[in-house]
Tab-separated table of C-alpha atoms in Angstrom:
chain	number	residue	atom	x	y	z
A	1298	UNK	CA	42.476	72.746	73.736
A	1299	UNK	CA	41.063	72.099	77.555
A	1300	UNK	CA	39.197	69.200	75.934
A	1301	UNK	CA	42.685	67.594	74.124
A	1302	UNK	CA	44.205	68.206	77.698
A	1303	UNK	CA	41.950	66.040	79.359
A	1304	UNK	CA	42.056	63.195	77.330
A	1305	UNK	CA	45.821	63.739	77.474
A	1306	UNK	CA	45.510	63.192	81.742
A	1307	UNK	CA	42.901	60.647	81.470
A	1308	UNK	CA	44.938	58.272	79.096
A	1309	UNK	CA	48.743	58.802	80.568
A	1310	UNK	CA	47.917	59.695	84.698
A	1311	UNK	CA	45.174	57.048	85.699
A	1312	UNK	CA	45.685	57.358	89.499
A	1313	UNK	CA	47.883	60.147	89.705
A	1314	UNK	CA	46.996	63.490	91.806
A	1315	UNK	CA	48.683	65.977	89.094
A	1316	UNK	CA	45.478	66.235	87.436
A	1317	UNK	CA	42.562	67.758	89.897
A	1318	UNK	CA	39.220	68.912	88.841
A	1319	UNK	CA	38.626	72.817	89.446
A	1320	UNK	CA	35.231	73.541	88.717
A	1321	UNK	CA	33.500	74.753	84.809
A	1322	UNK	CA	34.669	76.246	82.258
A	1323	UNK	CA	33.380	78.655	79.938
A	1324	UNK	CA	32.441	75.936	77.789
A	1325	UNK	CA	30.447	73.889	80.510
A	1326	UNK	CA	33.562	71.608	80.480
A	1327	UNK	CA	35.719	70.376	83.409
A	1328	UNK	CA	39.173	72.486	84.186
A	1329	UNK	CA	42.168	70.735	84.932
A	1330	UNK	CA	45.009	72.052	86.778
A	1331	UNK	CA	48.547	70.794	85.844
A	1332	UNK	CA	50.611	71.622	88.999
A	1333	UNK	CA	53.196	68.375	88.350
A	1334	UNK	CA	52.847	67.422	84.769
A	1335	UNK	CA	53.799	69.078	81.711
A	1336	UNK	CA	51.231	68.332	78.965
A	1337	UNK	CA	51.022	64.728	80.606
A	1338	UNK	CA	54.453	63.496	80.336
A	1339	UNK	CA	55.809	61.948	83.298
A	1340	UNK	CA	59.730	63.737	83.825
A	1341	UNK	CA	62.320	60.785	83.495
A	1342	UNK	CA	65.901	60.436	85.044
A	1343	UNK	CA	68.849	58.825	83.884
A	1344	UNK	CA	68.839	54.716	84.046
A	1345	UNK	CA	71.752	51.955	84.065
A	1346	UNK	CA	71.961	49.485	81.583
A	1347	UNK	CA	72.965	46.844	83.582
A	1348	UNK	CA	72.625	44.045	80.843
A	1349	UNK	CA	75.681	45.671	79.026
A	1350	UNK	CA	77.272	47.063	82.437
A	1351	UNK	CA	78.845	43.969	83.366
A	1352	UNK	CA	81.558	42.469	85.666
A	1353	UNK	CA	84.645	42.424	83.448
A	1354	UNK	CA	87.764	39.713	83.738
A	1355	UNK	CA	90.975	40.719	82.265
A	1356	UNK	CA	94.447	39.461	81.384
A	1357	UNK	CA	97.588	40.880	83.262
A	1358	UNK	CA	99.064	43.373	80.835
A	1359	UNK	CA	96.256	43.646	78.217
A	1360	UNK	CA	94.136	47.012	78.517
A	1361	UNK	CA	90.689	46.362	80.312
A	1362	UNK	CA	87.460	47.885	79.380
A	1363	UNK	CA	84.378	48.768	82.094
A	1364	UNK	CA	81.415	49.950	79.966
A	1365	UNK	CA	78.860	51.762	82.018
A	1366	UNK	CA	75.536	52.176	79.519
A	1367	UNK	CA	73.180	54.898	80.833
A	1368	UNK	CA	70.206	56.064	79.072
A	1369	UNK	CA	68.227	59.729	79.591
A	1370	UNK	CA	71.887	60.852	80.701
A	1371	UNK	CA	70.723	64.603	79.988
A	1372	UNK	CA	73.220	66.876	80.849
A	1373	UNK	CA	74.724	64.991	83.805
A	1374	UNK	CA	77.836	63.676	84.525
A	1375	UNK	CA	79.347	60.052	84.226
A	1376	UNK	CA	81.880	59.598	87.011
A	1377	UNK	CA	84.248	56.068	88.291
A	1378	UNK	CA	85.083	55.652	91.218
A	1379	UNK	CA	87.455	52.948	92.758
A	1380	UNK	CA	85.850	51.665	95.745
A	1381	UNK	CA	89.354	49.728	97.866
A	1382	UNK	CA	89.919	53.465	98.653
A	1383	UNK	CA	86.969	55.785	97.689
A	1384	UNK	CA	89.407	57.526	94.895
A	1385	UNK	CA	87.569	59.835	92.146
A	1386	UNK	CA	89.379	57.857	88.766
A	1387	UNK	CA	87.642	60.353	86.049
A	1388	UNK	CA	84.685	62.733	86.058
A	1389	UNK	CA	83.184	62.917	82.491
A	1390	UNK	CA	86.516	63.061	79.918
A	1391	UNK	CA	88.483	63.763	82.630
A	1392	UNK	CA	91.080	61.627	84.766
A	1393	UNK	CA	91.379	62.892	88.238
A	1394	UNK	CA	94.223	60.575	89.293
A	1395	UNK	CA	98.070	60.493	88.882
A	1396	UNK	CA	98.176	57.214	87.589
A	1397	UNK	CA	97.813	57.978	84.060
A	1398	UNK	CA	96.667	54.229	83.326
A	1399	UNK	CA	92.905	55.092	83.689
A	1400	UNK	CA	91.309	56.741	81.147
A	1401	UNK	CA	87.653	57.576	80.427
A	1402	UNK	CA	86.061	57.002	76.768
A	1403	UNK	CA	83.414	58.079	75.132
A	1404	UNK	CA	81.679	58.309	72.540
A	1405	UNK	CA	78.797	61.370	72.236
A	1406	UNK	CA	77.069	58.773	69.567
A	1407	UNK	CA	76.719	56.543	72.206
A	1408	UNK	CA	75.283	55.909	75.766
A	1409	UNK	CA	78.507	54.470	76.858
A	1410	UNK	CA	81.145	55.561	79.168
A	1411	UNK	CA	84.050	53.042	79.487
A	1412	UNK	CA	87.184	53.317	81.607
A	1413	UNK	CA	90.012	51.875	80.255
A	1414	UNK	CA	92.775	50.676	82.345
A	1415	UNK	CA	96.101	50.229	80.475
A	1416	UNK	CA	98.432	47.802	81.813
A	1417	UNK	CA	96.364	46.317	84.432
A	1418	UNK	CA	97.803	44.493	87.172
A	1419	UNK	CA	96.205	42.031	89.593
A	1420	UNK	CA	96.107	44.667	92.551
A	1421	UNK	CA	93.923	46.130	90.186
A	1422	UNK	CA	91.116	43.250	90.720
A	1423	UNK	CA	88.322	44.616	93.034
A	1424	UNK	CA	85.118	46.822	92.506
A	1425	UNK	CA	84.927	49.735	90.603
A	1426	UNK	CA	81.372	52.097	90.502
A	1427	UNK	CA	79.826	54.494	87.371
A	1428	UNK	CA	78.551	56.844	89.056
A	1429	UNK	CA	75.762	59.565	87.508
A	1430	UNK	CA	75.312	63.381	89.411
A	1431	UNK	CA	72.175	63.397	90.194
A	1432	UNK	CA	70.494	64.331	93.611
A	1433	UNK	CA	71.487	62.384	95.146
A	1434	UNK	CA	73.996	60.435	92.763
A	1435	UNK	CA	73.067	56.803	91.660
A	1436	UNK	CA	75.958	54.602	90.822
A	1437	UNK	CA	76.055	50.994	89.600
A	1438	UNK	CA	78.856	48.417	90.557
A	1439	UNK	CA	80.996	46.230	88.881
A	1440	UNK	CA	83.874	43.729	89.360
A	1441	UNK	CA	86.812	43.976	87.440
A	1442	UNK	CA	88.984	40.596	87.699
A	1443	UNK	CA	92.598	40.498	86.852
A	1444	UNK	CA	94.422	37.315	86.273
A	1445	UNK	CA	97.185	35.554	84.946
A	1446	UNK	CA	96.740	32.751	83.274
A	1447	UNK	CA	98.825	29.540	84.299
A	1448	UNK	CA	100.475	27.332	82.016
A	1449	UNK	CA	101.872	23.951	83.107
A	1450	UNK	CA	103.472	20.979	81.366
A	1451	UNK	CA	102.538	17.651	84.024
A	1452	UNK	CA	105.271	15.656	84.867
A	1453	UNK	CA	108.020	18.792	83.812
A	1454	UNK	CA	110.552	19.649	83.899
A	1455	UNK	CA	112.270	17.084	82.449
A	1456	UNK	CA	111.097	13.296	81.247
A	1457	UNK	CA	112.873	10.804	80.580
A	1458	UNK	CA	111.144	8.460	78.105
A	1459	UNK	CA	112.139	4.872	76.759
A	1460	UNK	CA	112.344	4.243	72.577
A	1461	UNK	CA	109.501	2.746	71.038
A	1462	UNK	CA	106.954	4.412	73.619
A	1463	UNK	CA	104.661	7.261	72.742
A	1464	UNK	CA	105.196	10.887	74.257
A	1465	UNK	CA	102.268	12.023	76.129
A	1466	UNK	CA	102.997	15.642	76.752
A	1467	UNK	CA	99.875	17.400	78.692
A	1468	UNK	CA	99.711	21.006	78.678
A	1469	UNK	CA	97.148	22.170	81.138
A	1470	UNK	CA	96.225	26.260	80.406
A	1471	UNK	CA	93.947	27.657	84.254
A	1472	UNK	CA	92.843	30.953	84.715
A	1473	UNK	CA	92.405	32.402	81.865
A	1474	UNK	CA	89.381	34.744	81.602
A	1475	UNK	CA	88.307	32.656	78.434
A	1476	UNK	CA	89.988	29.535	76.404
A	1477	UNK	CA	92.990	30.238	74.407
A	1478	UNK	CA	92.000	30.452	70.598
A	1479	UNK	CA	94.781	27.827	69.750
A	1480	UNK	CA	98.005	26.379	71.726
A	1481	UNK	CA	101.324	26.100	69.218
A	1482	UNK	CA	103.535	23.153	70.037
A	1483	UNK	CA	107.268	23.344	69.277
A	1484	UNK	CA	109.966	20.780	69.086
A	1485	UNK	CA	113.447	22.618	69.380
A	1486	UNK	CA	111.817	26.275	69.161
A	1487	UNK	CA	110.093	24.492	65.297
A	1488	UNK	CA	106.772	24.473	65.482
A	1489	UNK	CA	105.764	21.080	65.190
A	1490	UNK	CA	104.117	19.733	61.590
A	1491	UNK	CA	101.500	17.351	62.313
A	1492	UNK	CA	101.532	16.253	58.485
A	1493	UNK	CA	105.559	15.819	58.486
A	1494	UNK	CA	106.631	12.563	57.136
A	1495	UNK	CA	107.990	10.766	60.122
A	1496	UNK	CA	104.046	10.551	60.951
A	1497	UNK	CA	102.658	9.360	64.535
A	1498	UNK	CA	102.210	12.753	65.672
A	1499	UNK	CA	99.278	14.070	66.670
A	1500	UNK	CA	97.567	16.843	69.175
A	1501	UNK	CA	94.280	16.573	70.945
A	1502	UNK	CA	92.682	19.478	73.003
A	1503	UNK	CA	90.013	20.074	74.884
A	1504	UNK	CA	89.157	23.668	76.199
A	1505	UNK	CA	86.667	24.727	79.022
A	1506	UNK	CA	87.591	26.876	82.104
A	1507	UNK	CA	90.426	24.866	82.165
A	1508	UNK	CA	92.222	24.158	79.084
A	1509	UNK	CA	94.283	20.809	78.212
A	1510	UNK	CA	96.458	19.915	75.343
A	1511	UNK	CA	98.104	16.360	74.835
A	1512	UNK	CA	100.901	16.316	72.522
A	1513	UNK	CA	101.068	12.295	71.133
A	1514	UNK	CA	104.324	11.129	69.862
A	1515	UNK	CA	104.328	7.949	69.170
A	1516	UNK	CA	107.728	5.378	68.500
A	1517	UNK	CA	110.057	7.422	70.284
A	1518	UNK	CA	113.375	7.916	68.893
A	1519	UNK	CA	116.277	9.393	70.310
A	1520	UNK	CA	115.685	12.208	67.303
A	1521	UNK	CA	112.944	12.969	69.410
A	1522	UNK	CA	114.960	14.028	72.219
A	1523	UNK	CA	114.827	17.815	72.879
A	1524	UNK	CA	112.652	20.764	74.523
A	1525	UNK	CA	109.142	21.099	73.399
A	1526	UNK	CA	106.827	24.149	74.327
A	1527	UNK	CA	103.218	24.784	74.825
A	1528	UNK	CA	102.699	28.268	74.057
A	1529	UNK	CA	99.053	28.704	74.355
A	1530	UNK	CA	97.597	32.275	72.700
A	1531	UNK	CA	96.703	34.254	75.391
A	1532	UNK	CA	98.871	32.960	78.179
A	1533	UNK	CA	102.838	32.032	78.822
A	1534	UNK	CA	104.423	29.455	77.437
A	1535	UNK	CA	105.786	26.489	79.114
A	1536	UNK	CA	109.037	24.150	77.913
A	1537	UNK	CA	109.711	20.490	79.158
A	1538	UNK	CA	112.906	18.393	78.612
A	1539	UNK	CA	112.091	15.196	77.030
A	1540	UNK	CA	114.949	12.332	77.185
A	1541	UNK	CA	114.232	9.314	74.968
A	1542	UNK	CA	116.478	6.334	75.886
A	1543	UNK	CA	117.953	3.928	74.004
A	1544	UNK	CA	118.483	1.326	77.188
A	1545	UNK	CA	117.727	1.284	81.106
A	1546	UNK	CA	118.663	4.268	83.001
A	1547	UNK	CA	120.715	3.528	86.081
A	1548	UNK	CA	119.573	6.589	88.190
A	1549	UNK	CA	115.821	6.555	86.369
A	1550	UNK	CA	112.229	4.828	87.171
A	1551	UNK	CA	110.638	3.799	84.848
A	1552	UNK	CA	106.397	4.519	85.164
A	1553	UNK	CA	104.463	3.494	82.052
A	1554	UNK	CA	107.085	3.609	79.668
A	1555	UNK	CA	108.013	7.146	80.950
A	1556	UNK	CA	110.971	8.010	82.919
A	1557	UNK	CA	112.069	10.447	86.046
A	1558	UNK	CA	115.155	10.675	87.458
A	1559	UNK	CA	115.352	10.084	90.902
A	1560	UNK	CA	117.933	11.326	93.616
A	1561	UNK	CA	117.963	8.932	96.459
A	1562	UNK	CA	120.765	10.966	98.193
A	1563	UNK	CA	118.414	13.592	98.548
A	1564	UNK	CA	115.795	11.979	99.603
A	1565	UNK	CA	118.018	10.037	102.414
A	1566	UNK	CA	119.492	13.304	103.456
A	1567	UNK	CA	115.722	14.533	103.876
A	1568	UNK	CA	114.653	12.110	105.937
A	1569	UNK	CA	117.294	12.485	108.216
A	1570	UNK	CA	116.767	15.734	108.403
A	1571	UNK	CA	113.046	15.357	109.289
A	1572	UNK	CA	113.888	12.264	111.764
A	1573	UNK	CA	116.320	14.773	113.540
A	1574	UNK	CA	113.670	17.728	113.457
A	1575	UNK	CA	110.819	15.462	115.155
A	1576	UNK	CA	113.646	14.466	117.550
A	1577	UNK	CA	114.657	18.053	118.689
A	1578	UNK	CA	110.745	19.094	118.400
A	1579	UNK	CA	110.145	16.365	121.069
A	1580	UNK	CA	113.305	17.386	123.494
A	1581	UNK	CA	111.948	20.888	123.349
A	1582	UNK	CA	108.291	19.617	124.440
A	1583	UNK	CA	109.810	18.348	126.881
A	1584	UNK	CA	111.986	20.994	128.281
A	1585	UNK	CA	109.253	23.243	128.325
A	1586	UNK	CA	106.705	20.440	130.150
C-alpha cells in the first residue's frame, strides 16, 4: 500500500512539497507523509465557463437570458448581482428584489444558472456579475445590451411620384441585436404578391448590422397610389404615403422621377425668422460689449 502511494505522489505532485520523505519503513521502503494531499488528488474549486458566459444583446420587450456556466460548483451558491447599484438580484432560486422581472433558472442537470429578465427595458443595459460563495467570492462579468431596433422608410413620409416611373421604396432596419429573419411589405395593409399579374414588382434585401430593403415598382400607376409598410420581423413597422401623378404638380419638385412637396411659405417665414434672430443676437453683443 506505502509502495502504490508513492508512485501515486511521484506521478501526480512532481514539484510539490505535500509529499516529504520521513525516514524507513518496516519494509526498507521510503515513508511518505501526506499533510496536503488526499491520496494525490489535487482539491479543485469551482470555474467559469466564460466561452458560454457571454455578453448578451436583447430586444426591448422580449425576455433576456444571462447564462452563467460554472463547473465543480459543489455545494456553493450561484448569485447576480447588478453592478449600476451593487443590488443582490437572486441568490441560488431565489429573487431578492421587488421587481419581480428577474428571475433565476436552473436546471440541477445542468451547470447553468441564467437570469431571466422579463420585459426588459433599455435602462436595463449595463453590467450584470454571477457571482459564486466562495472565500472569498469569484464572480464573472457580463454586458447585457438593450435596444430598440429602428425602422425607417428614406425619403417618408410621403412621396410624390410621377406615372410611368418605378417606386424605389428603401426600408433601412439599425439596431437590431441580429438581422430580421424576413421584412413583409404591404400595399394598403395587403401584403404585397410579388407573382401578382400586374408584374414589375419586385423586392431586394440585403441584411448585415444594418438591414436594407428596396421595394421596386416599376410603371407607376395612379392604382399604385396608397400607404405601403415595411414591417420587418423583429422590429416596428414603418408606413410611407406614396402619390403617383398623372401630370406636373404645382406645389411639387420633381428629383429623379420622384416627387416632394415643398412649402416655400415656410421656408420664407424661416428665414426671416433666422435673419431677425442673428439680428437681435448681434444688438445684444453689443449691448453687453
Amino acid at each position: 500500500m506505502t509502495a502504490l502511494l508513492a508512485a501515486l505522489c511521484a506521478l501526480t505532485l512532481v514539484g510539490r512539497t505535500g509529499c516529504t520523505d520521513n525516514g524507513l519503513g518496516g519494509n526498507g521502503a521510503s515513508e511518505l507523509d501526506y499533510t496536503d494531499v488526499e491520496l494525490g488528488l489535487a482539491q479543485r474549486g469551482p470555474k467559469f465557463d466564460v466561452a458560454h458566459s457571454k455578453n448578451v444583446t436583447a430586444l426591448v420587450g422580449k425576455t433576456a437570458q444571462l447564462n452563467c456556466r460554472v463547473h465543480d460548483l459543489g455545494n456553493r451558491t450561484v448569485s447576480w448581482i447588478r453592478h449600476r447599484d451593487i443590488h443582490l438580484l437572486t441568490s441560488g432560486r431565489m429573487t431578492y428584489t421587488s421587481d419581480q422581472r428577474f428571475i433565476s433558472v436552473h436546471n440541477p442537470h445542468t451547470e447553468d444558472w441564467i437570469l431571466k429578465i422579463r420585459f426588459p427595458q433599455r435602462r436595463d443595459s449595463g453590467v450584470y456579475e454571477c457571482q459564486v460563495g466562495t472565500t472569498p467570492p469569484i464572480g464573472h462579468r457580463m454586458y447585457l445590451s438593450v435596444v430598440e431596433p429602428l425602422t425607417m422608410i428614406l425619403g417618408g413620409p410621403e412621396l410624390f411620384i410621377n406615372t410611368d416611373s418605378t417606386i424605389n421604396l428603401t426600408c433601412v432596419v439599425q439596431h437590431s441585436p441580429e438581422p430580421p429573419p424576413t421584412i413583409r411589405w404591404t400595399h394598403k395593409e395587403e401584403e404585397i404578391n410579388y407573382d401578382s399579374p400586374r408584374g414589375g414588382v419586385s423586392v431586394i434585401t440585403e441584411k448585415g448590422e444594418t438591414t436594407t430593403s428596396h421595394l421596386l415598382v416599376q410603371k407607376a400607376r395612379p392604382s399604385d397610389s396608397g400607404r405601403y409598410t415595411c414591417a420587418p420581423a423583429n422590429a416596428n413597422p414603418k408606413s410611407v404615403l406614396v402619390h403617383v401623378l398623372s401630370g406636373e404638380h404645382p406645389a411639387a419638385m420633381q428629383h429623379g422621377g420622384q416627387l416632394r412637396l415643398q412649402y416655400p411659405i415656410s421656408a420664407a417665414l424661416l428665414s426671416i425668422m433666422v435673419t431677425l434672430m442673428g439680428y437681435f443676437y448681434k444688438q445684444d453683443i453689443r449691448d453687453i460689449l
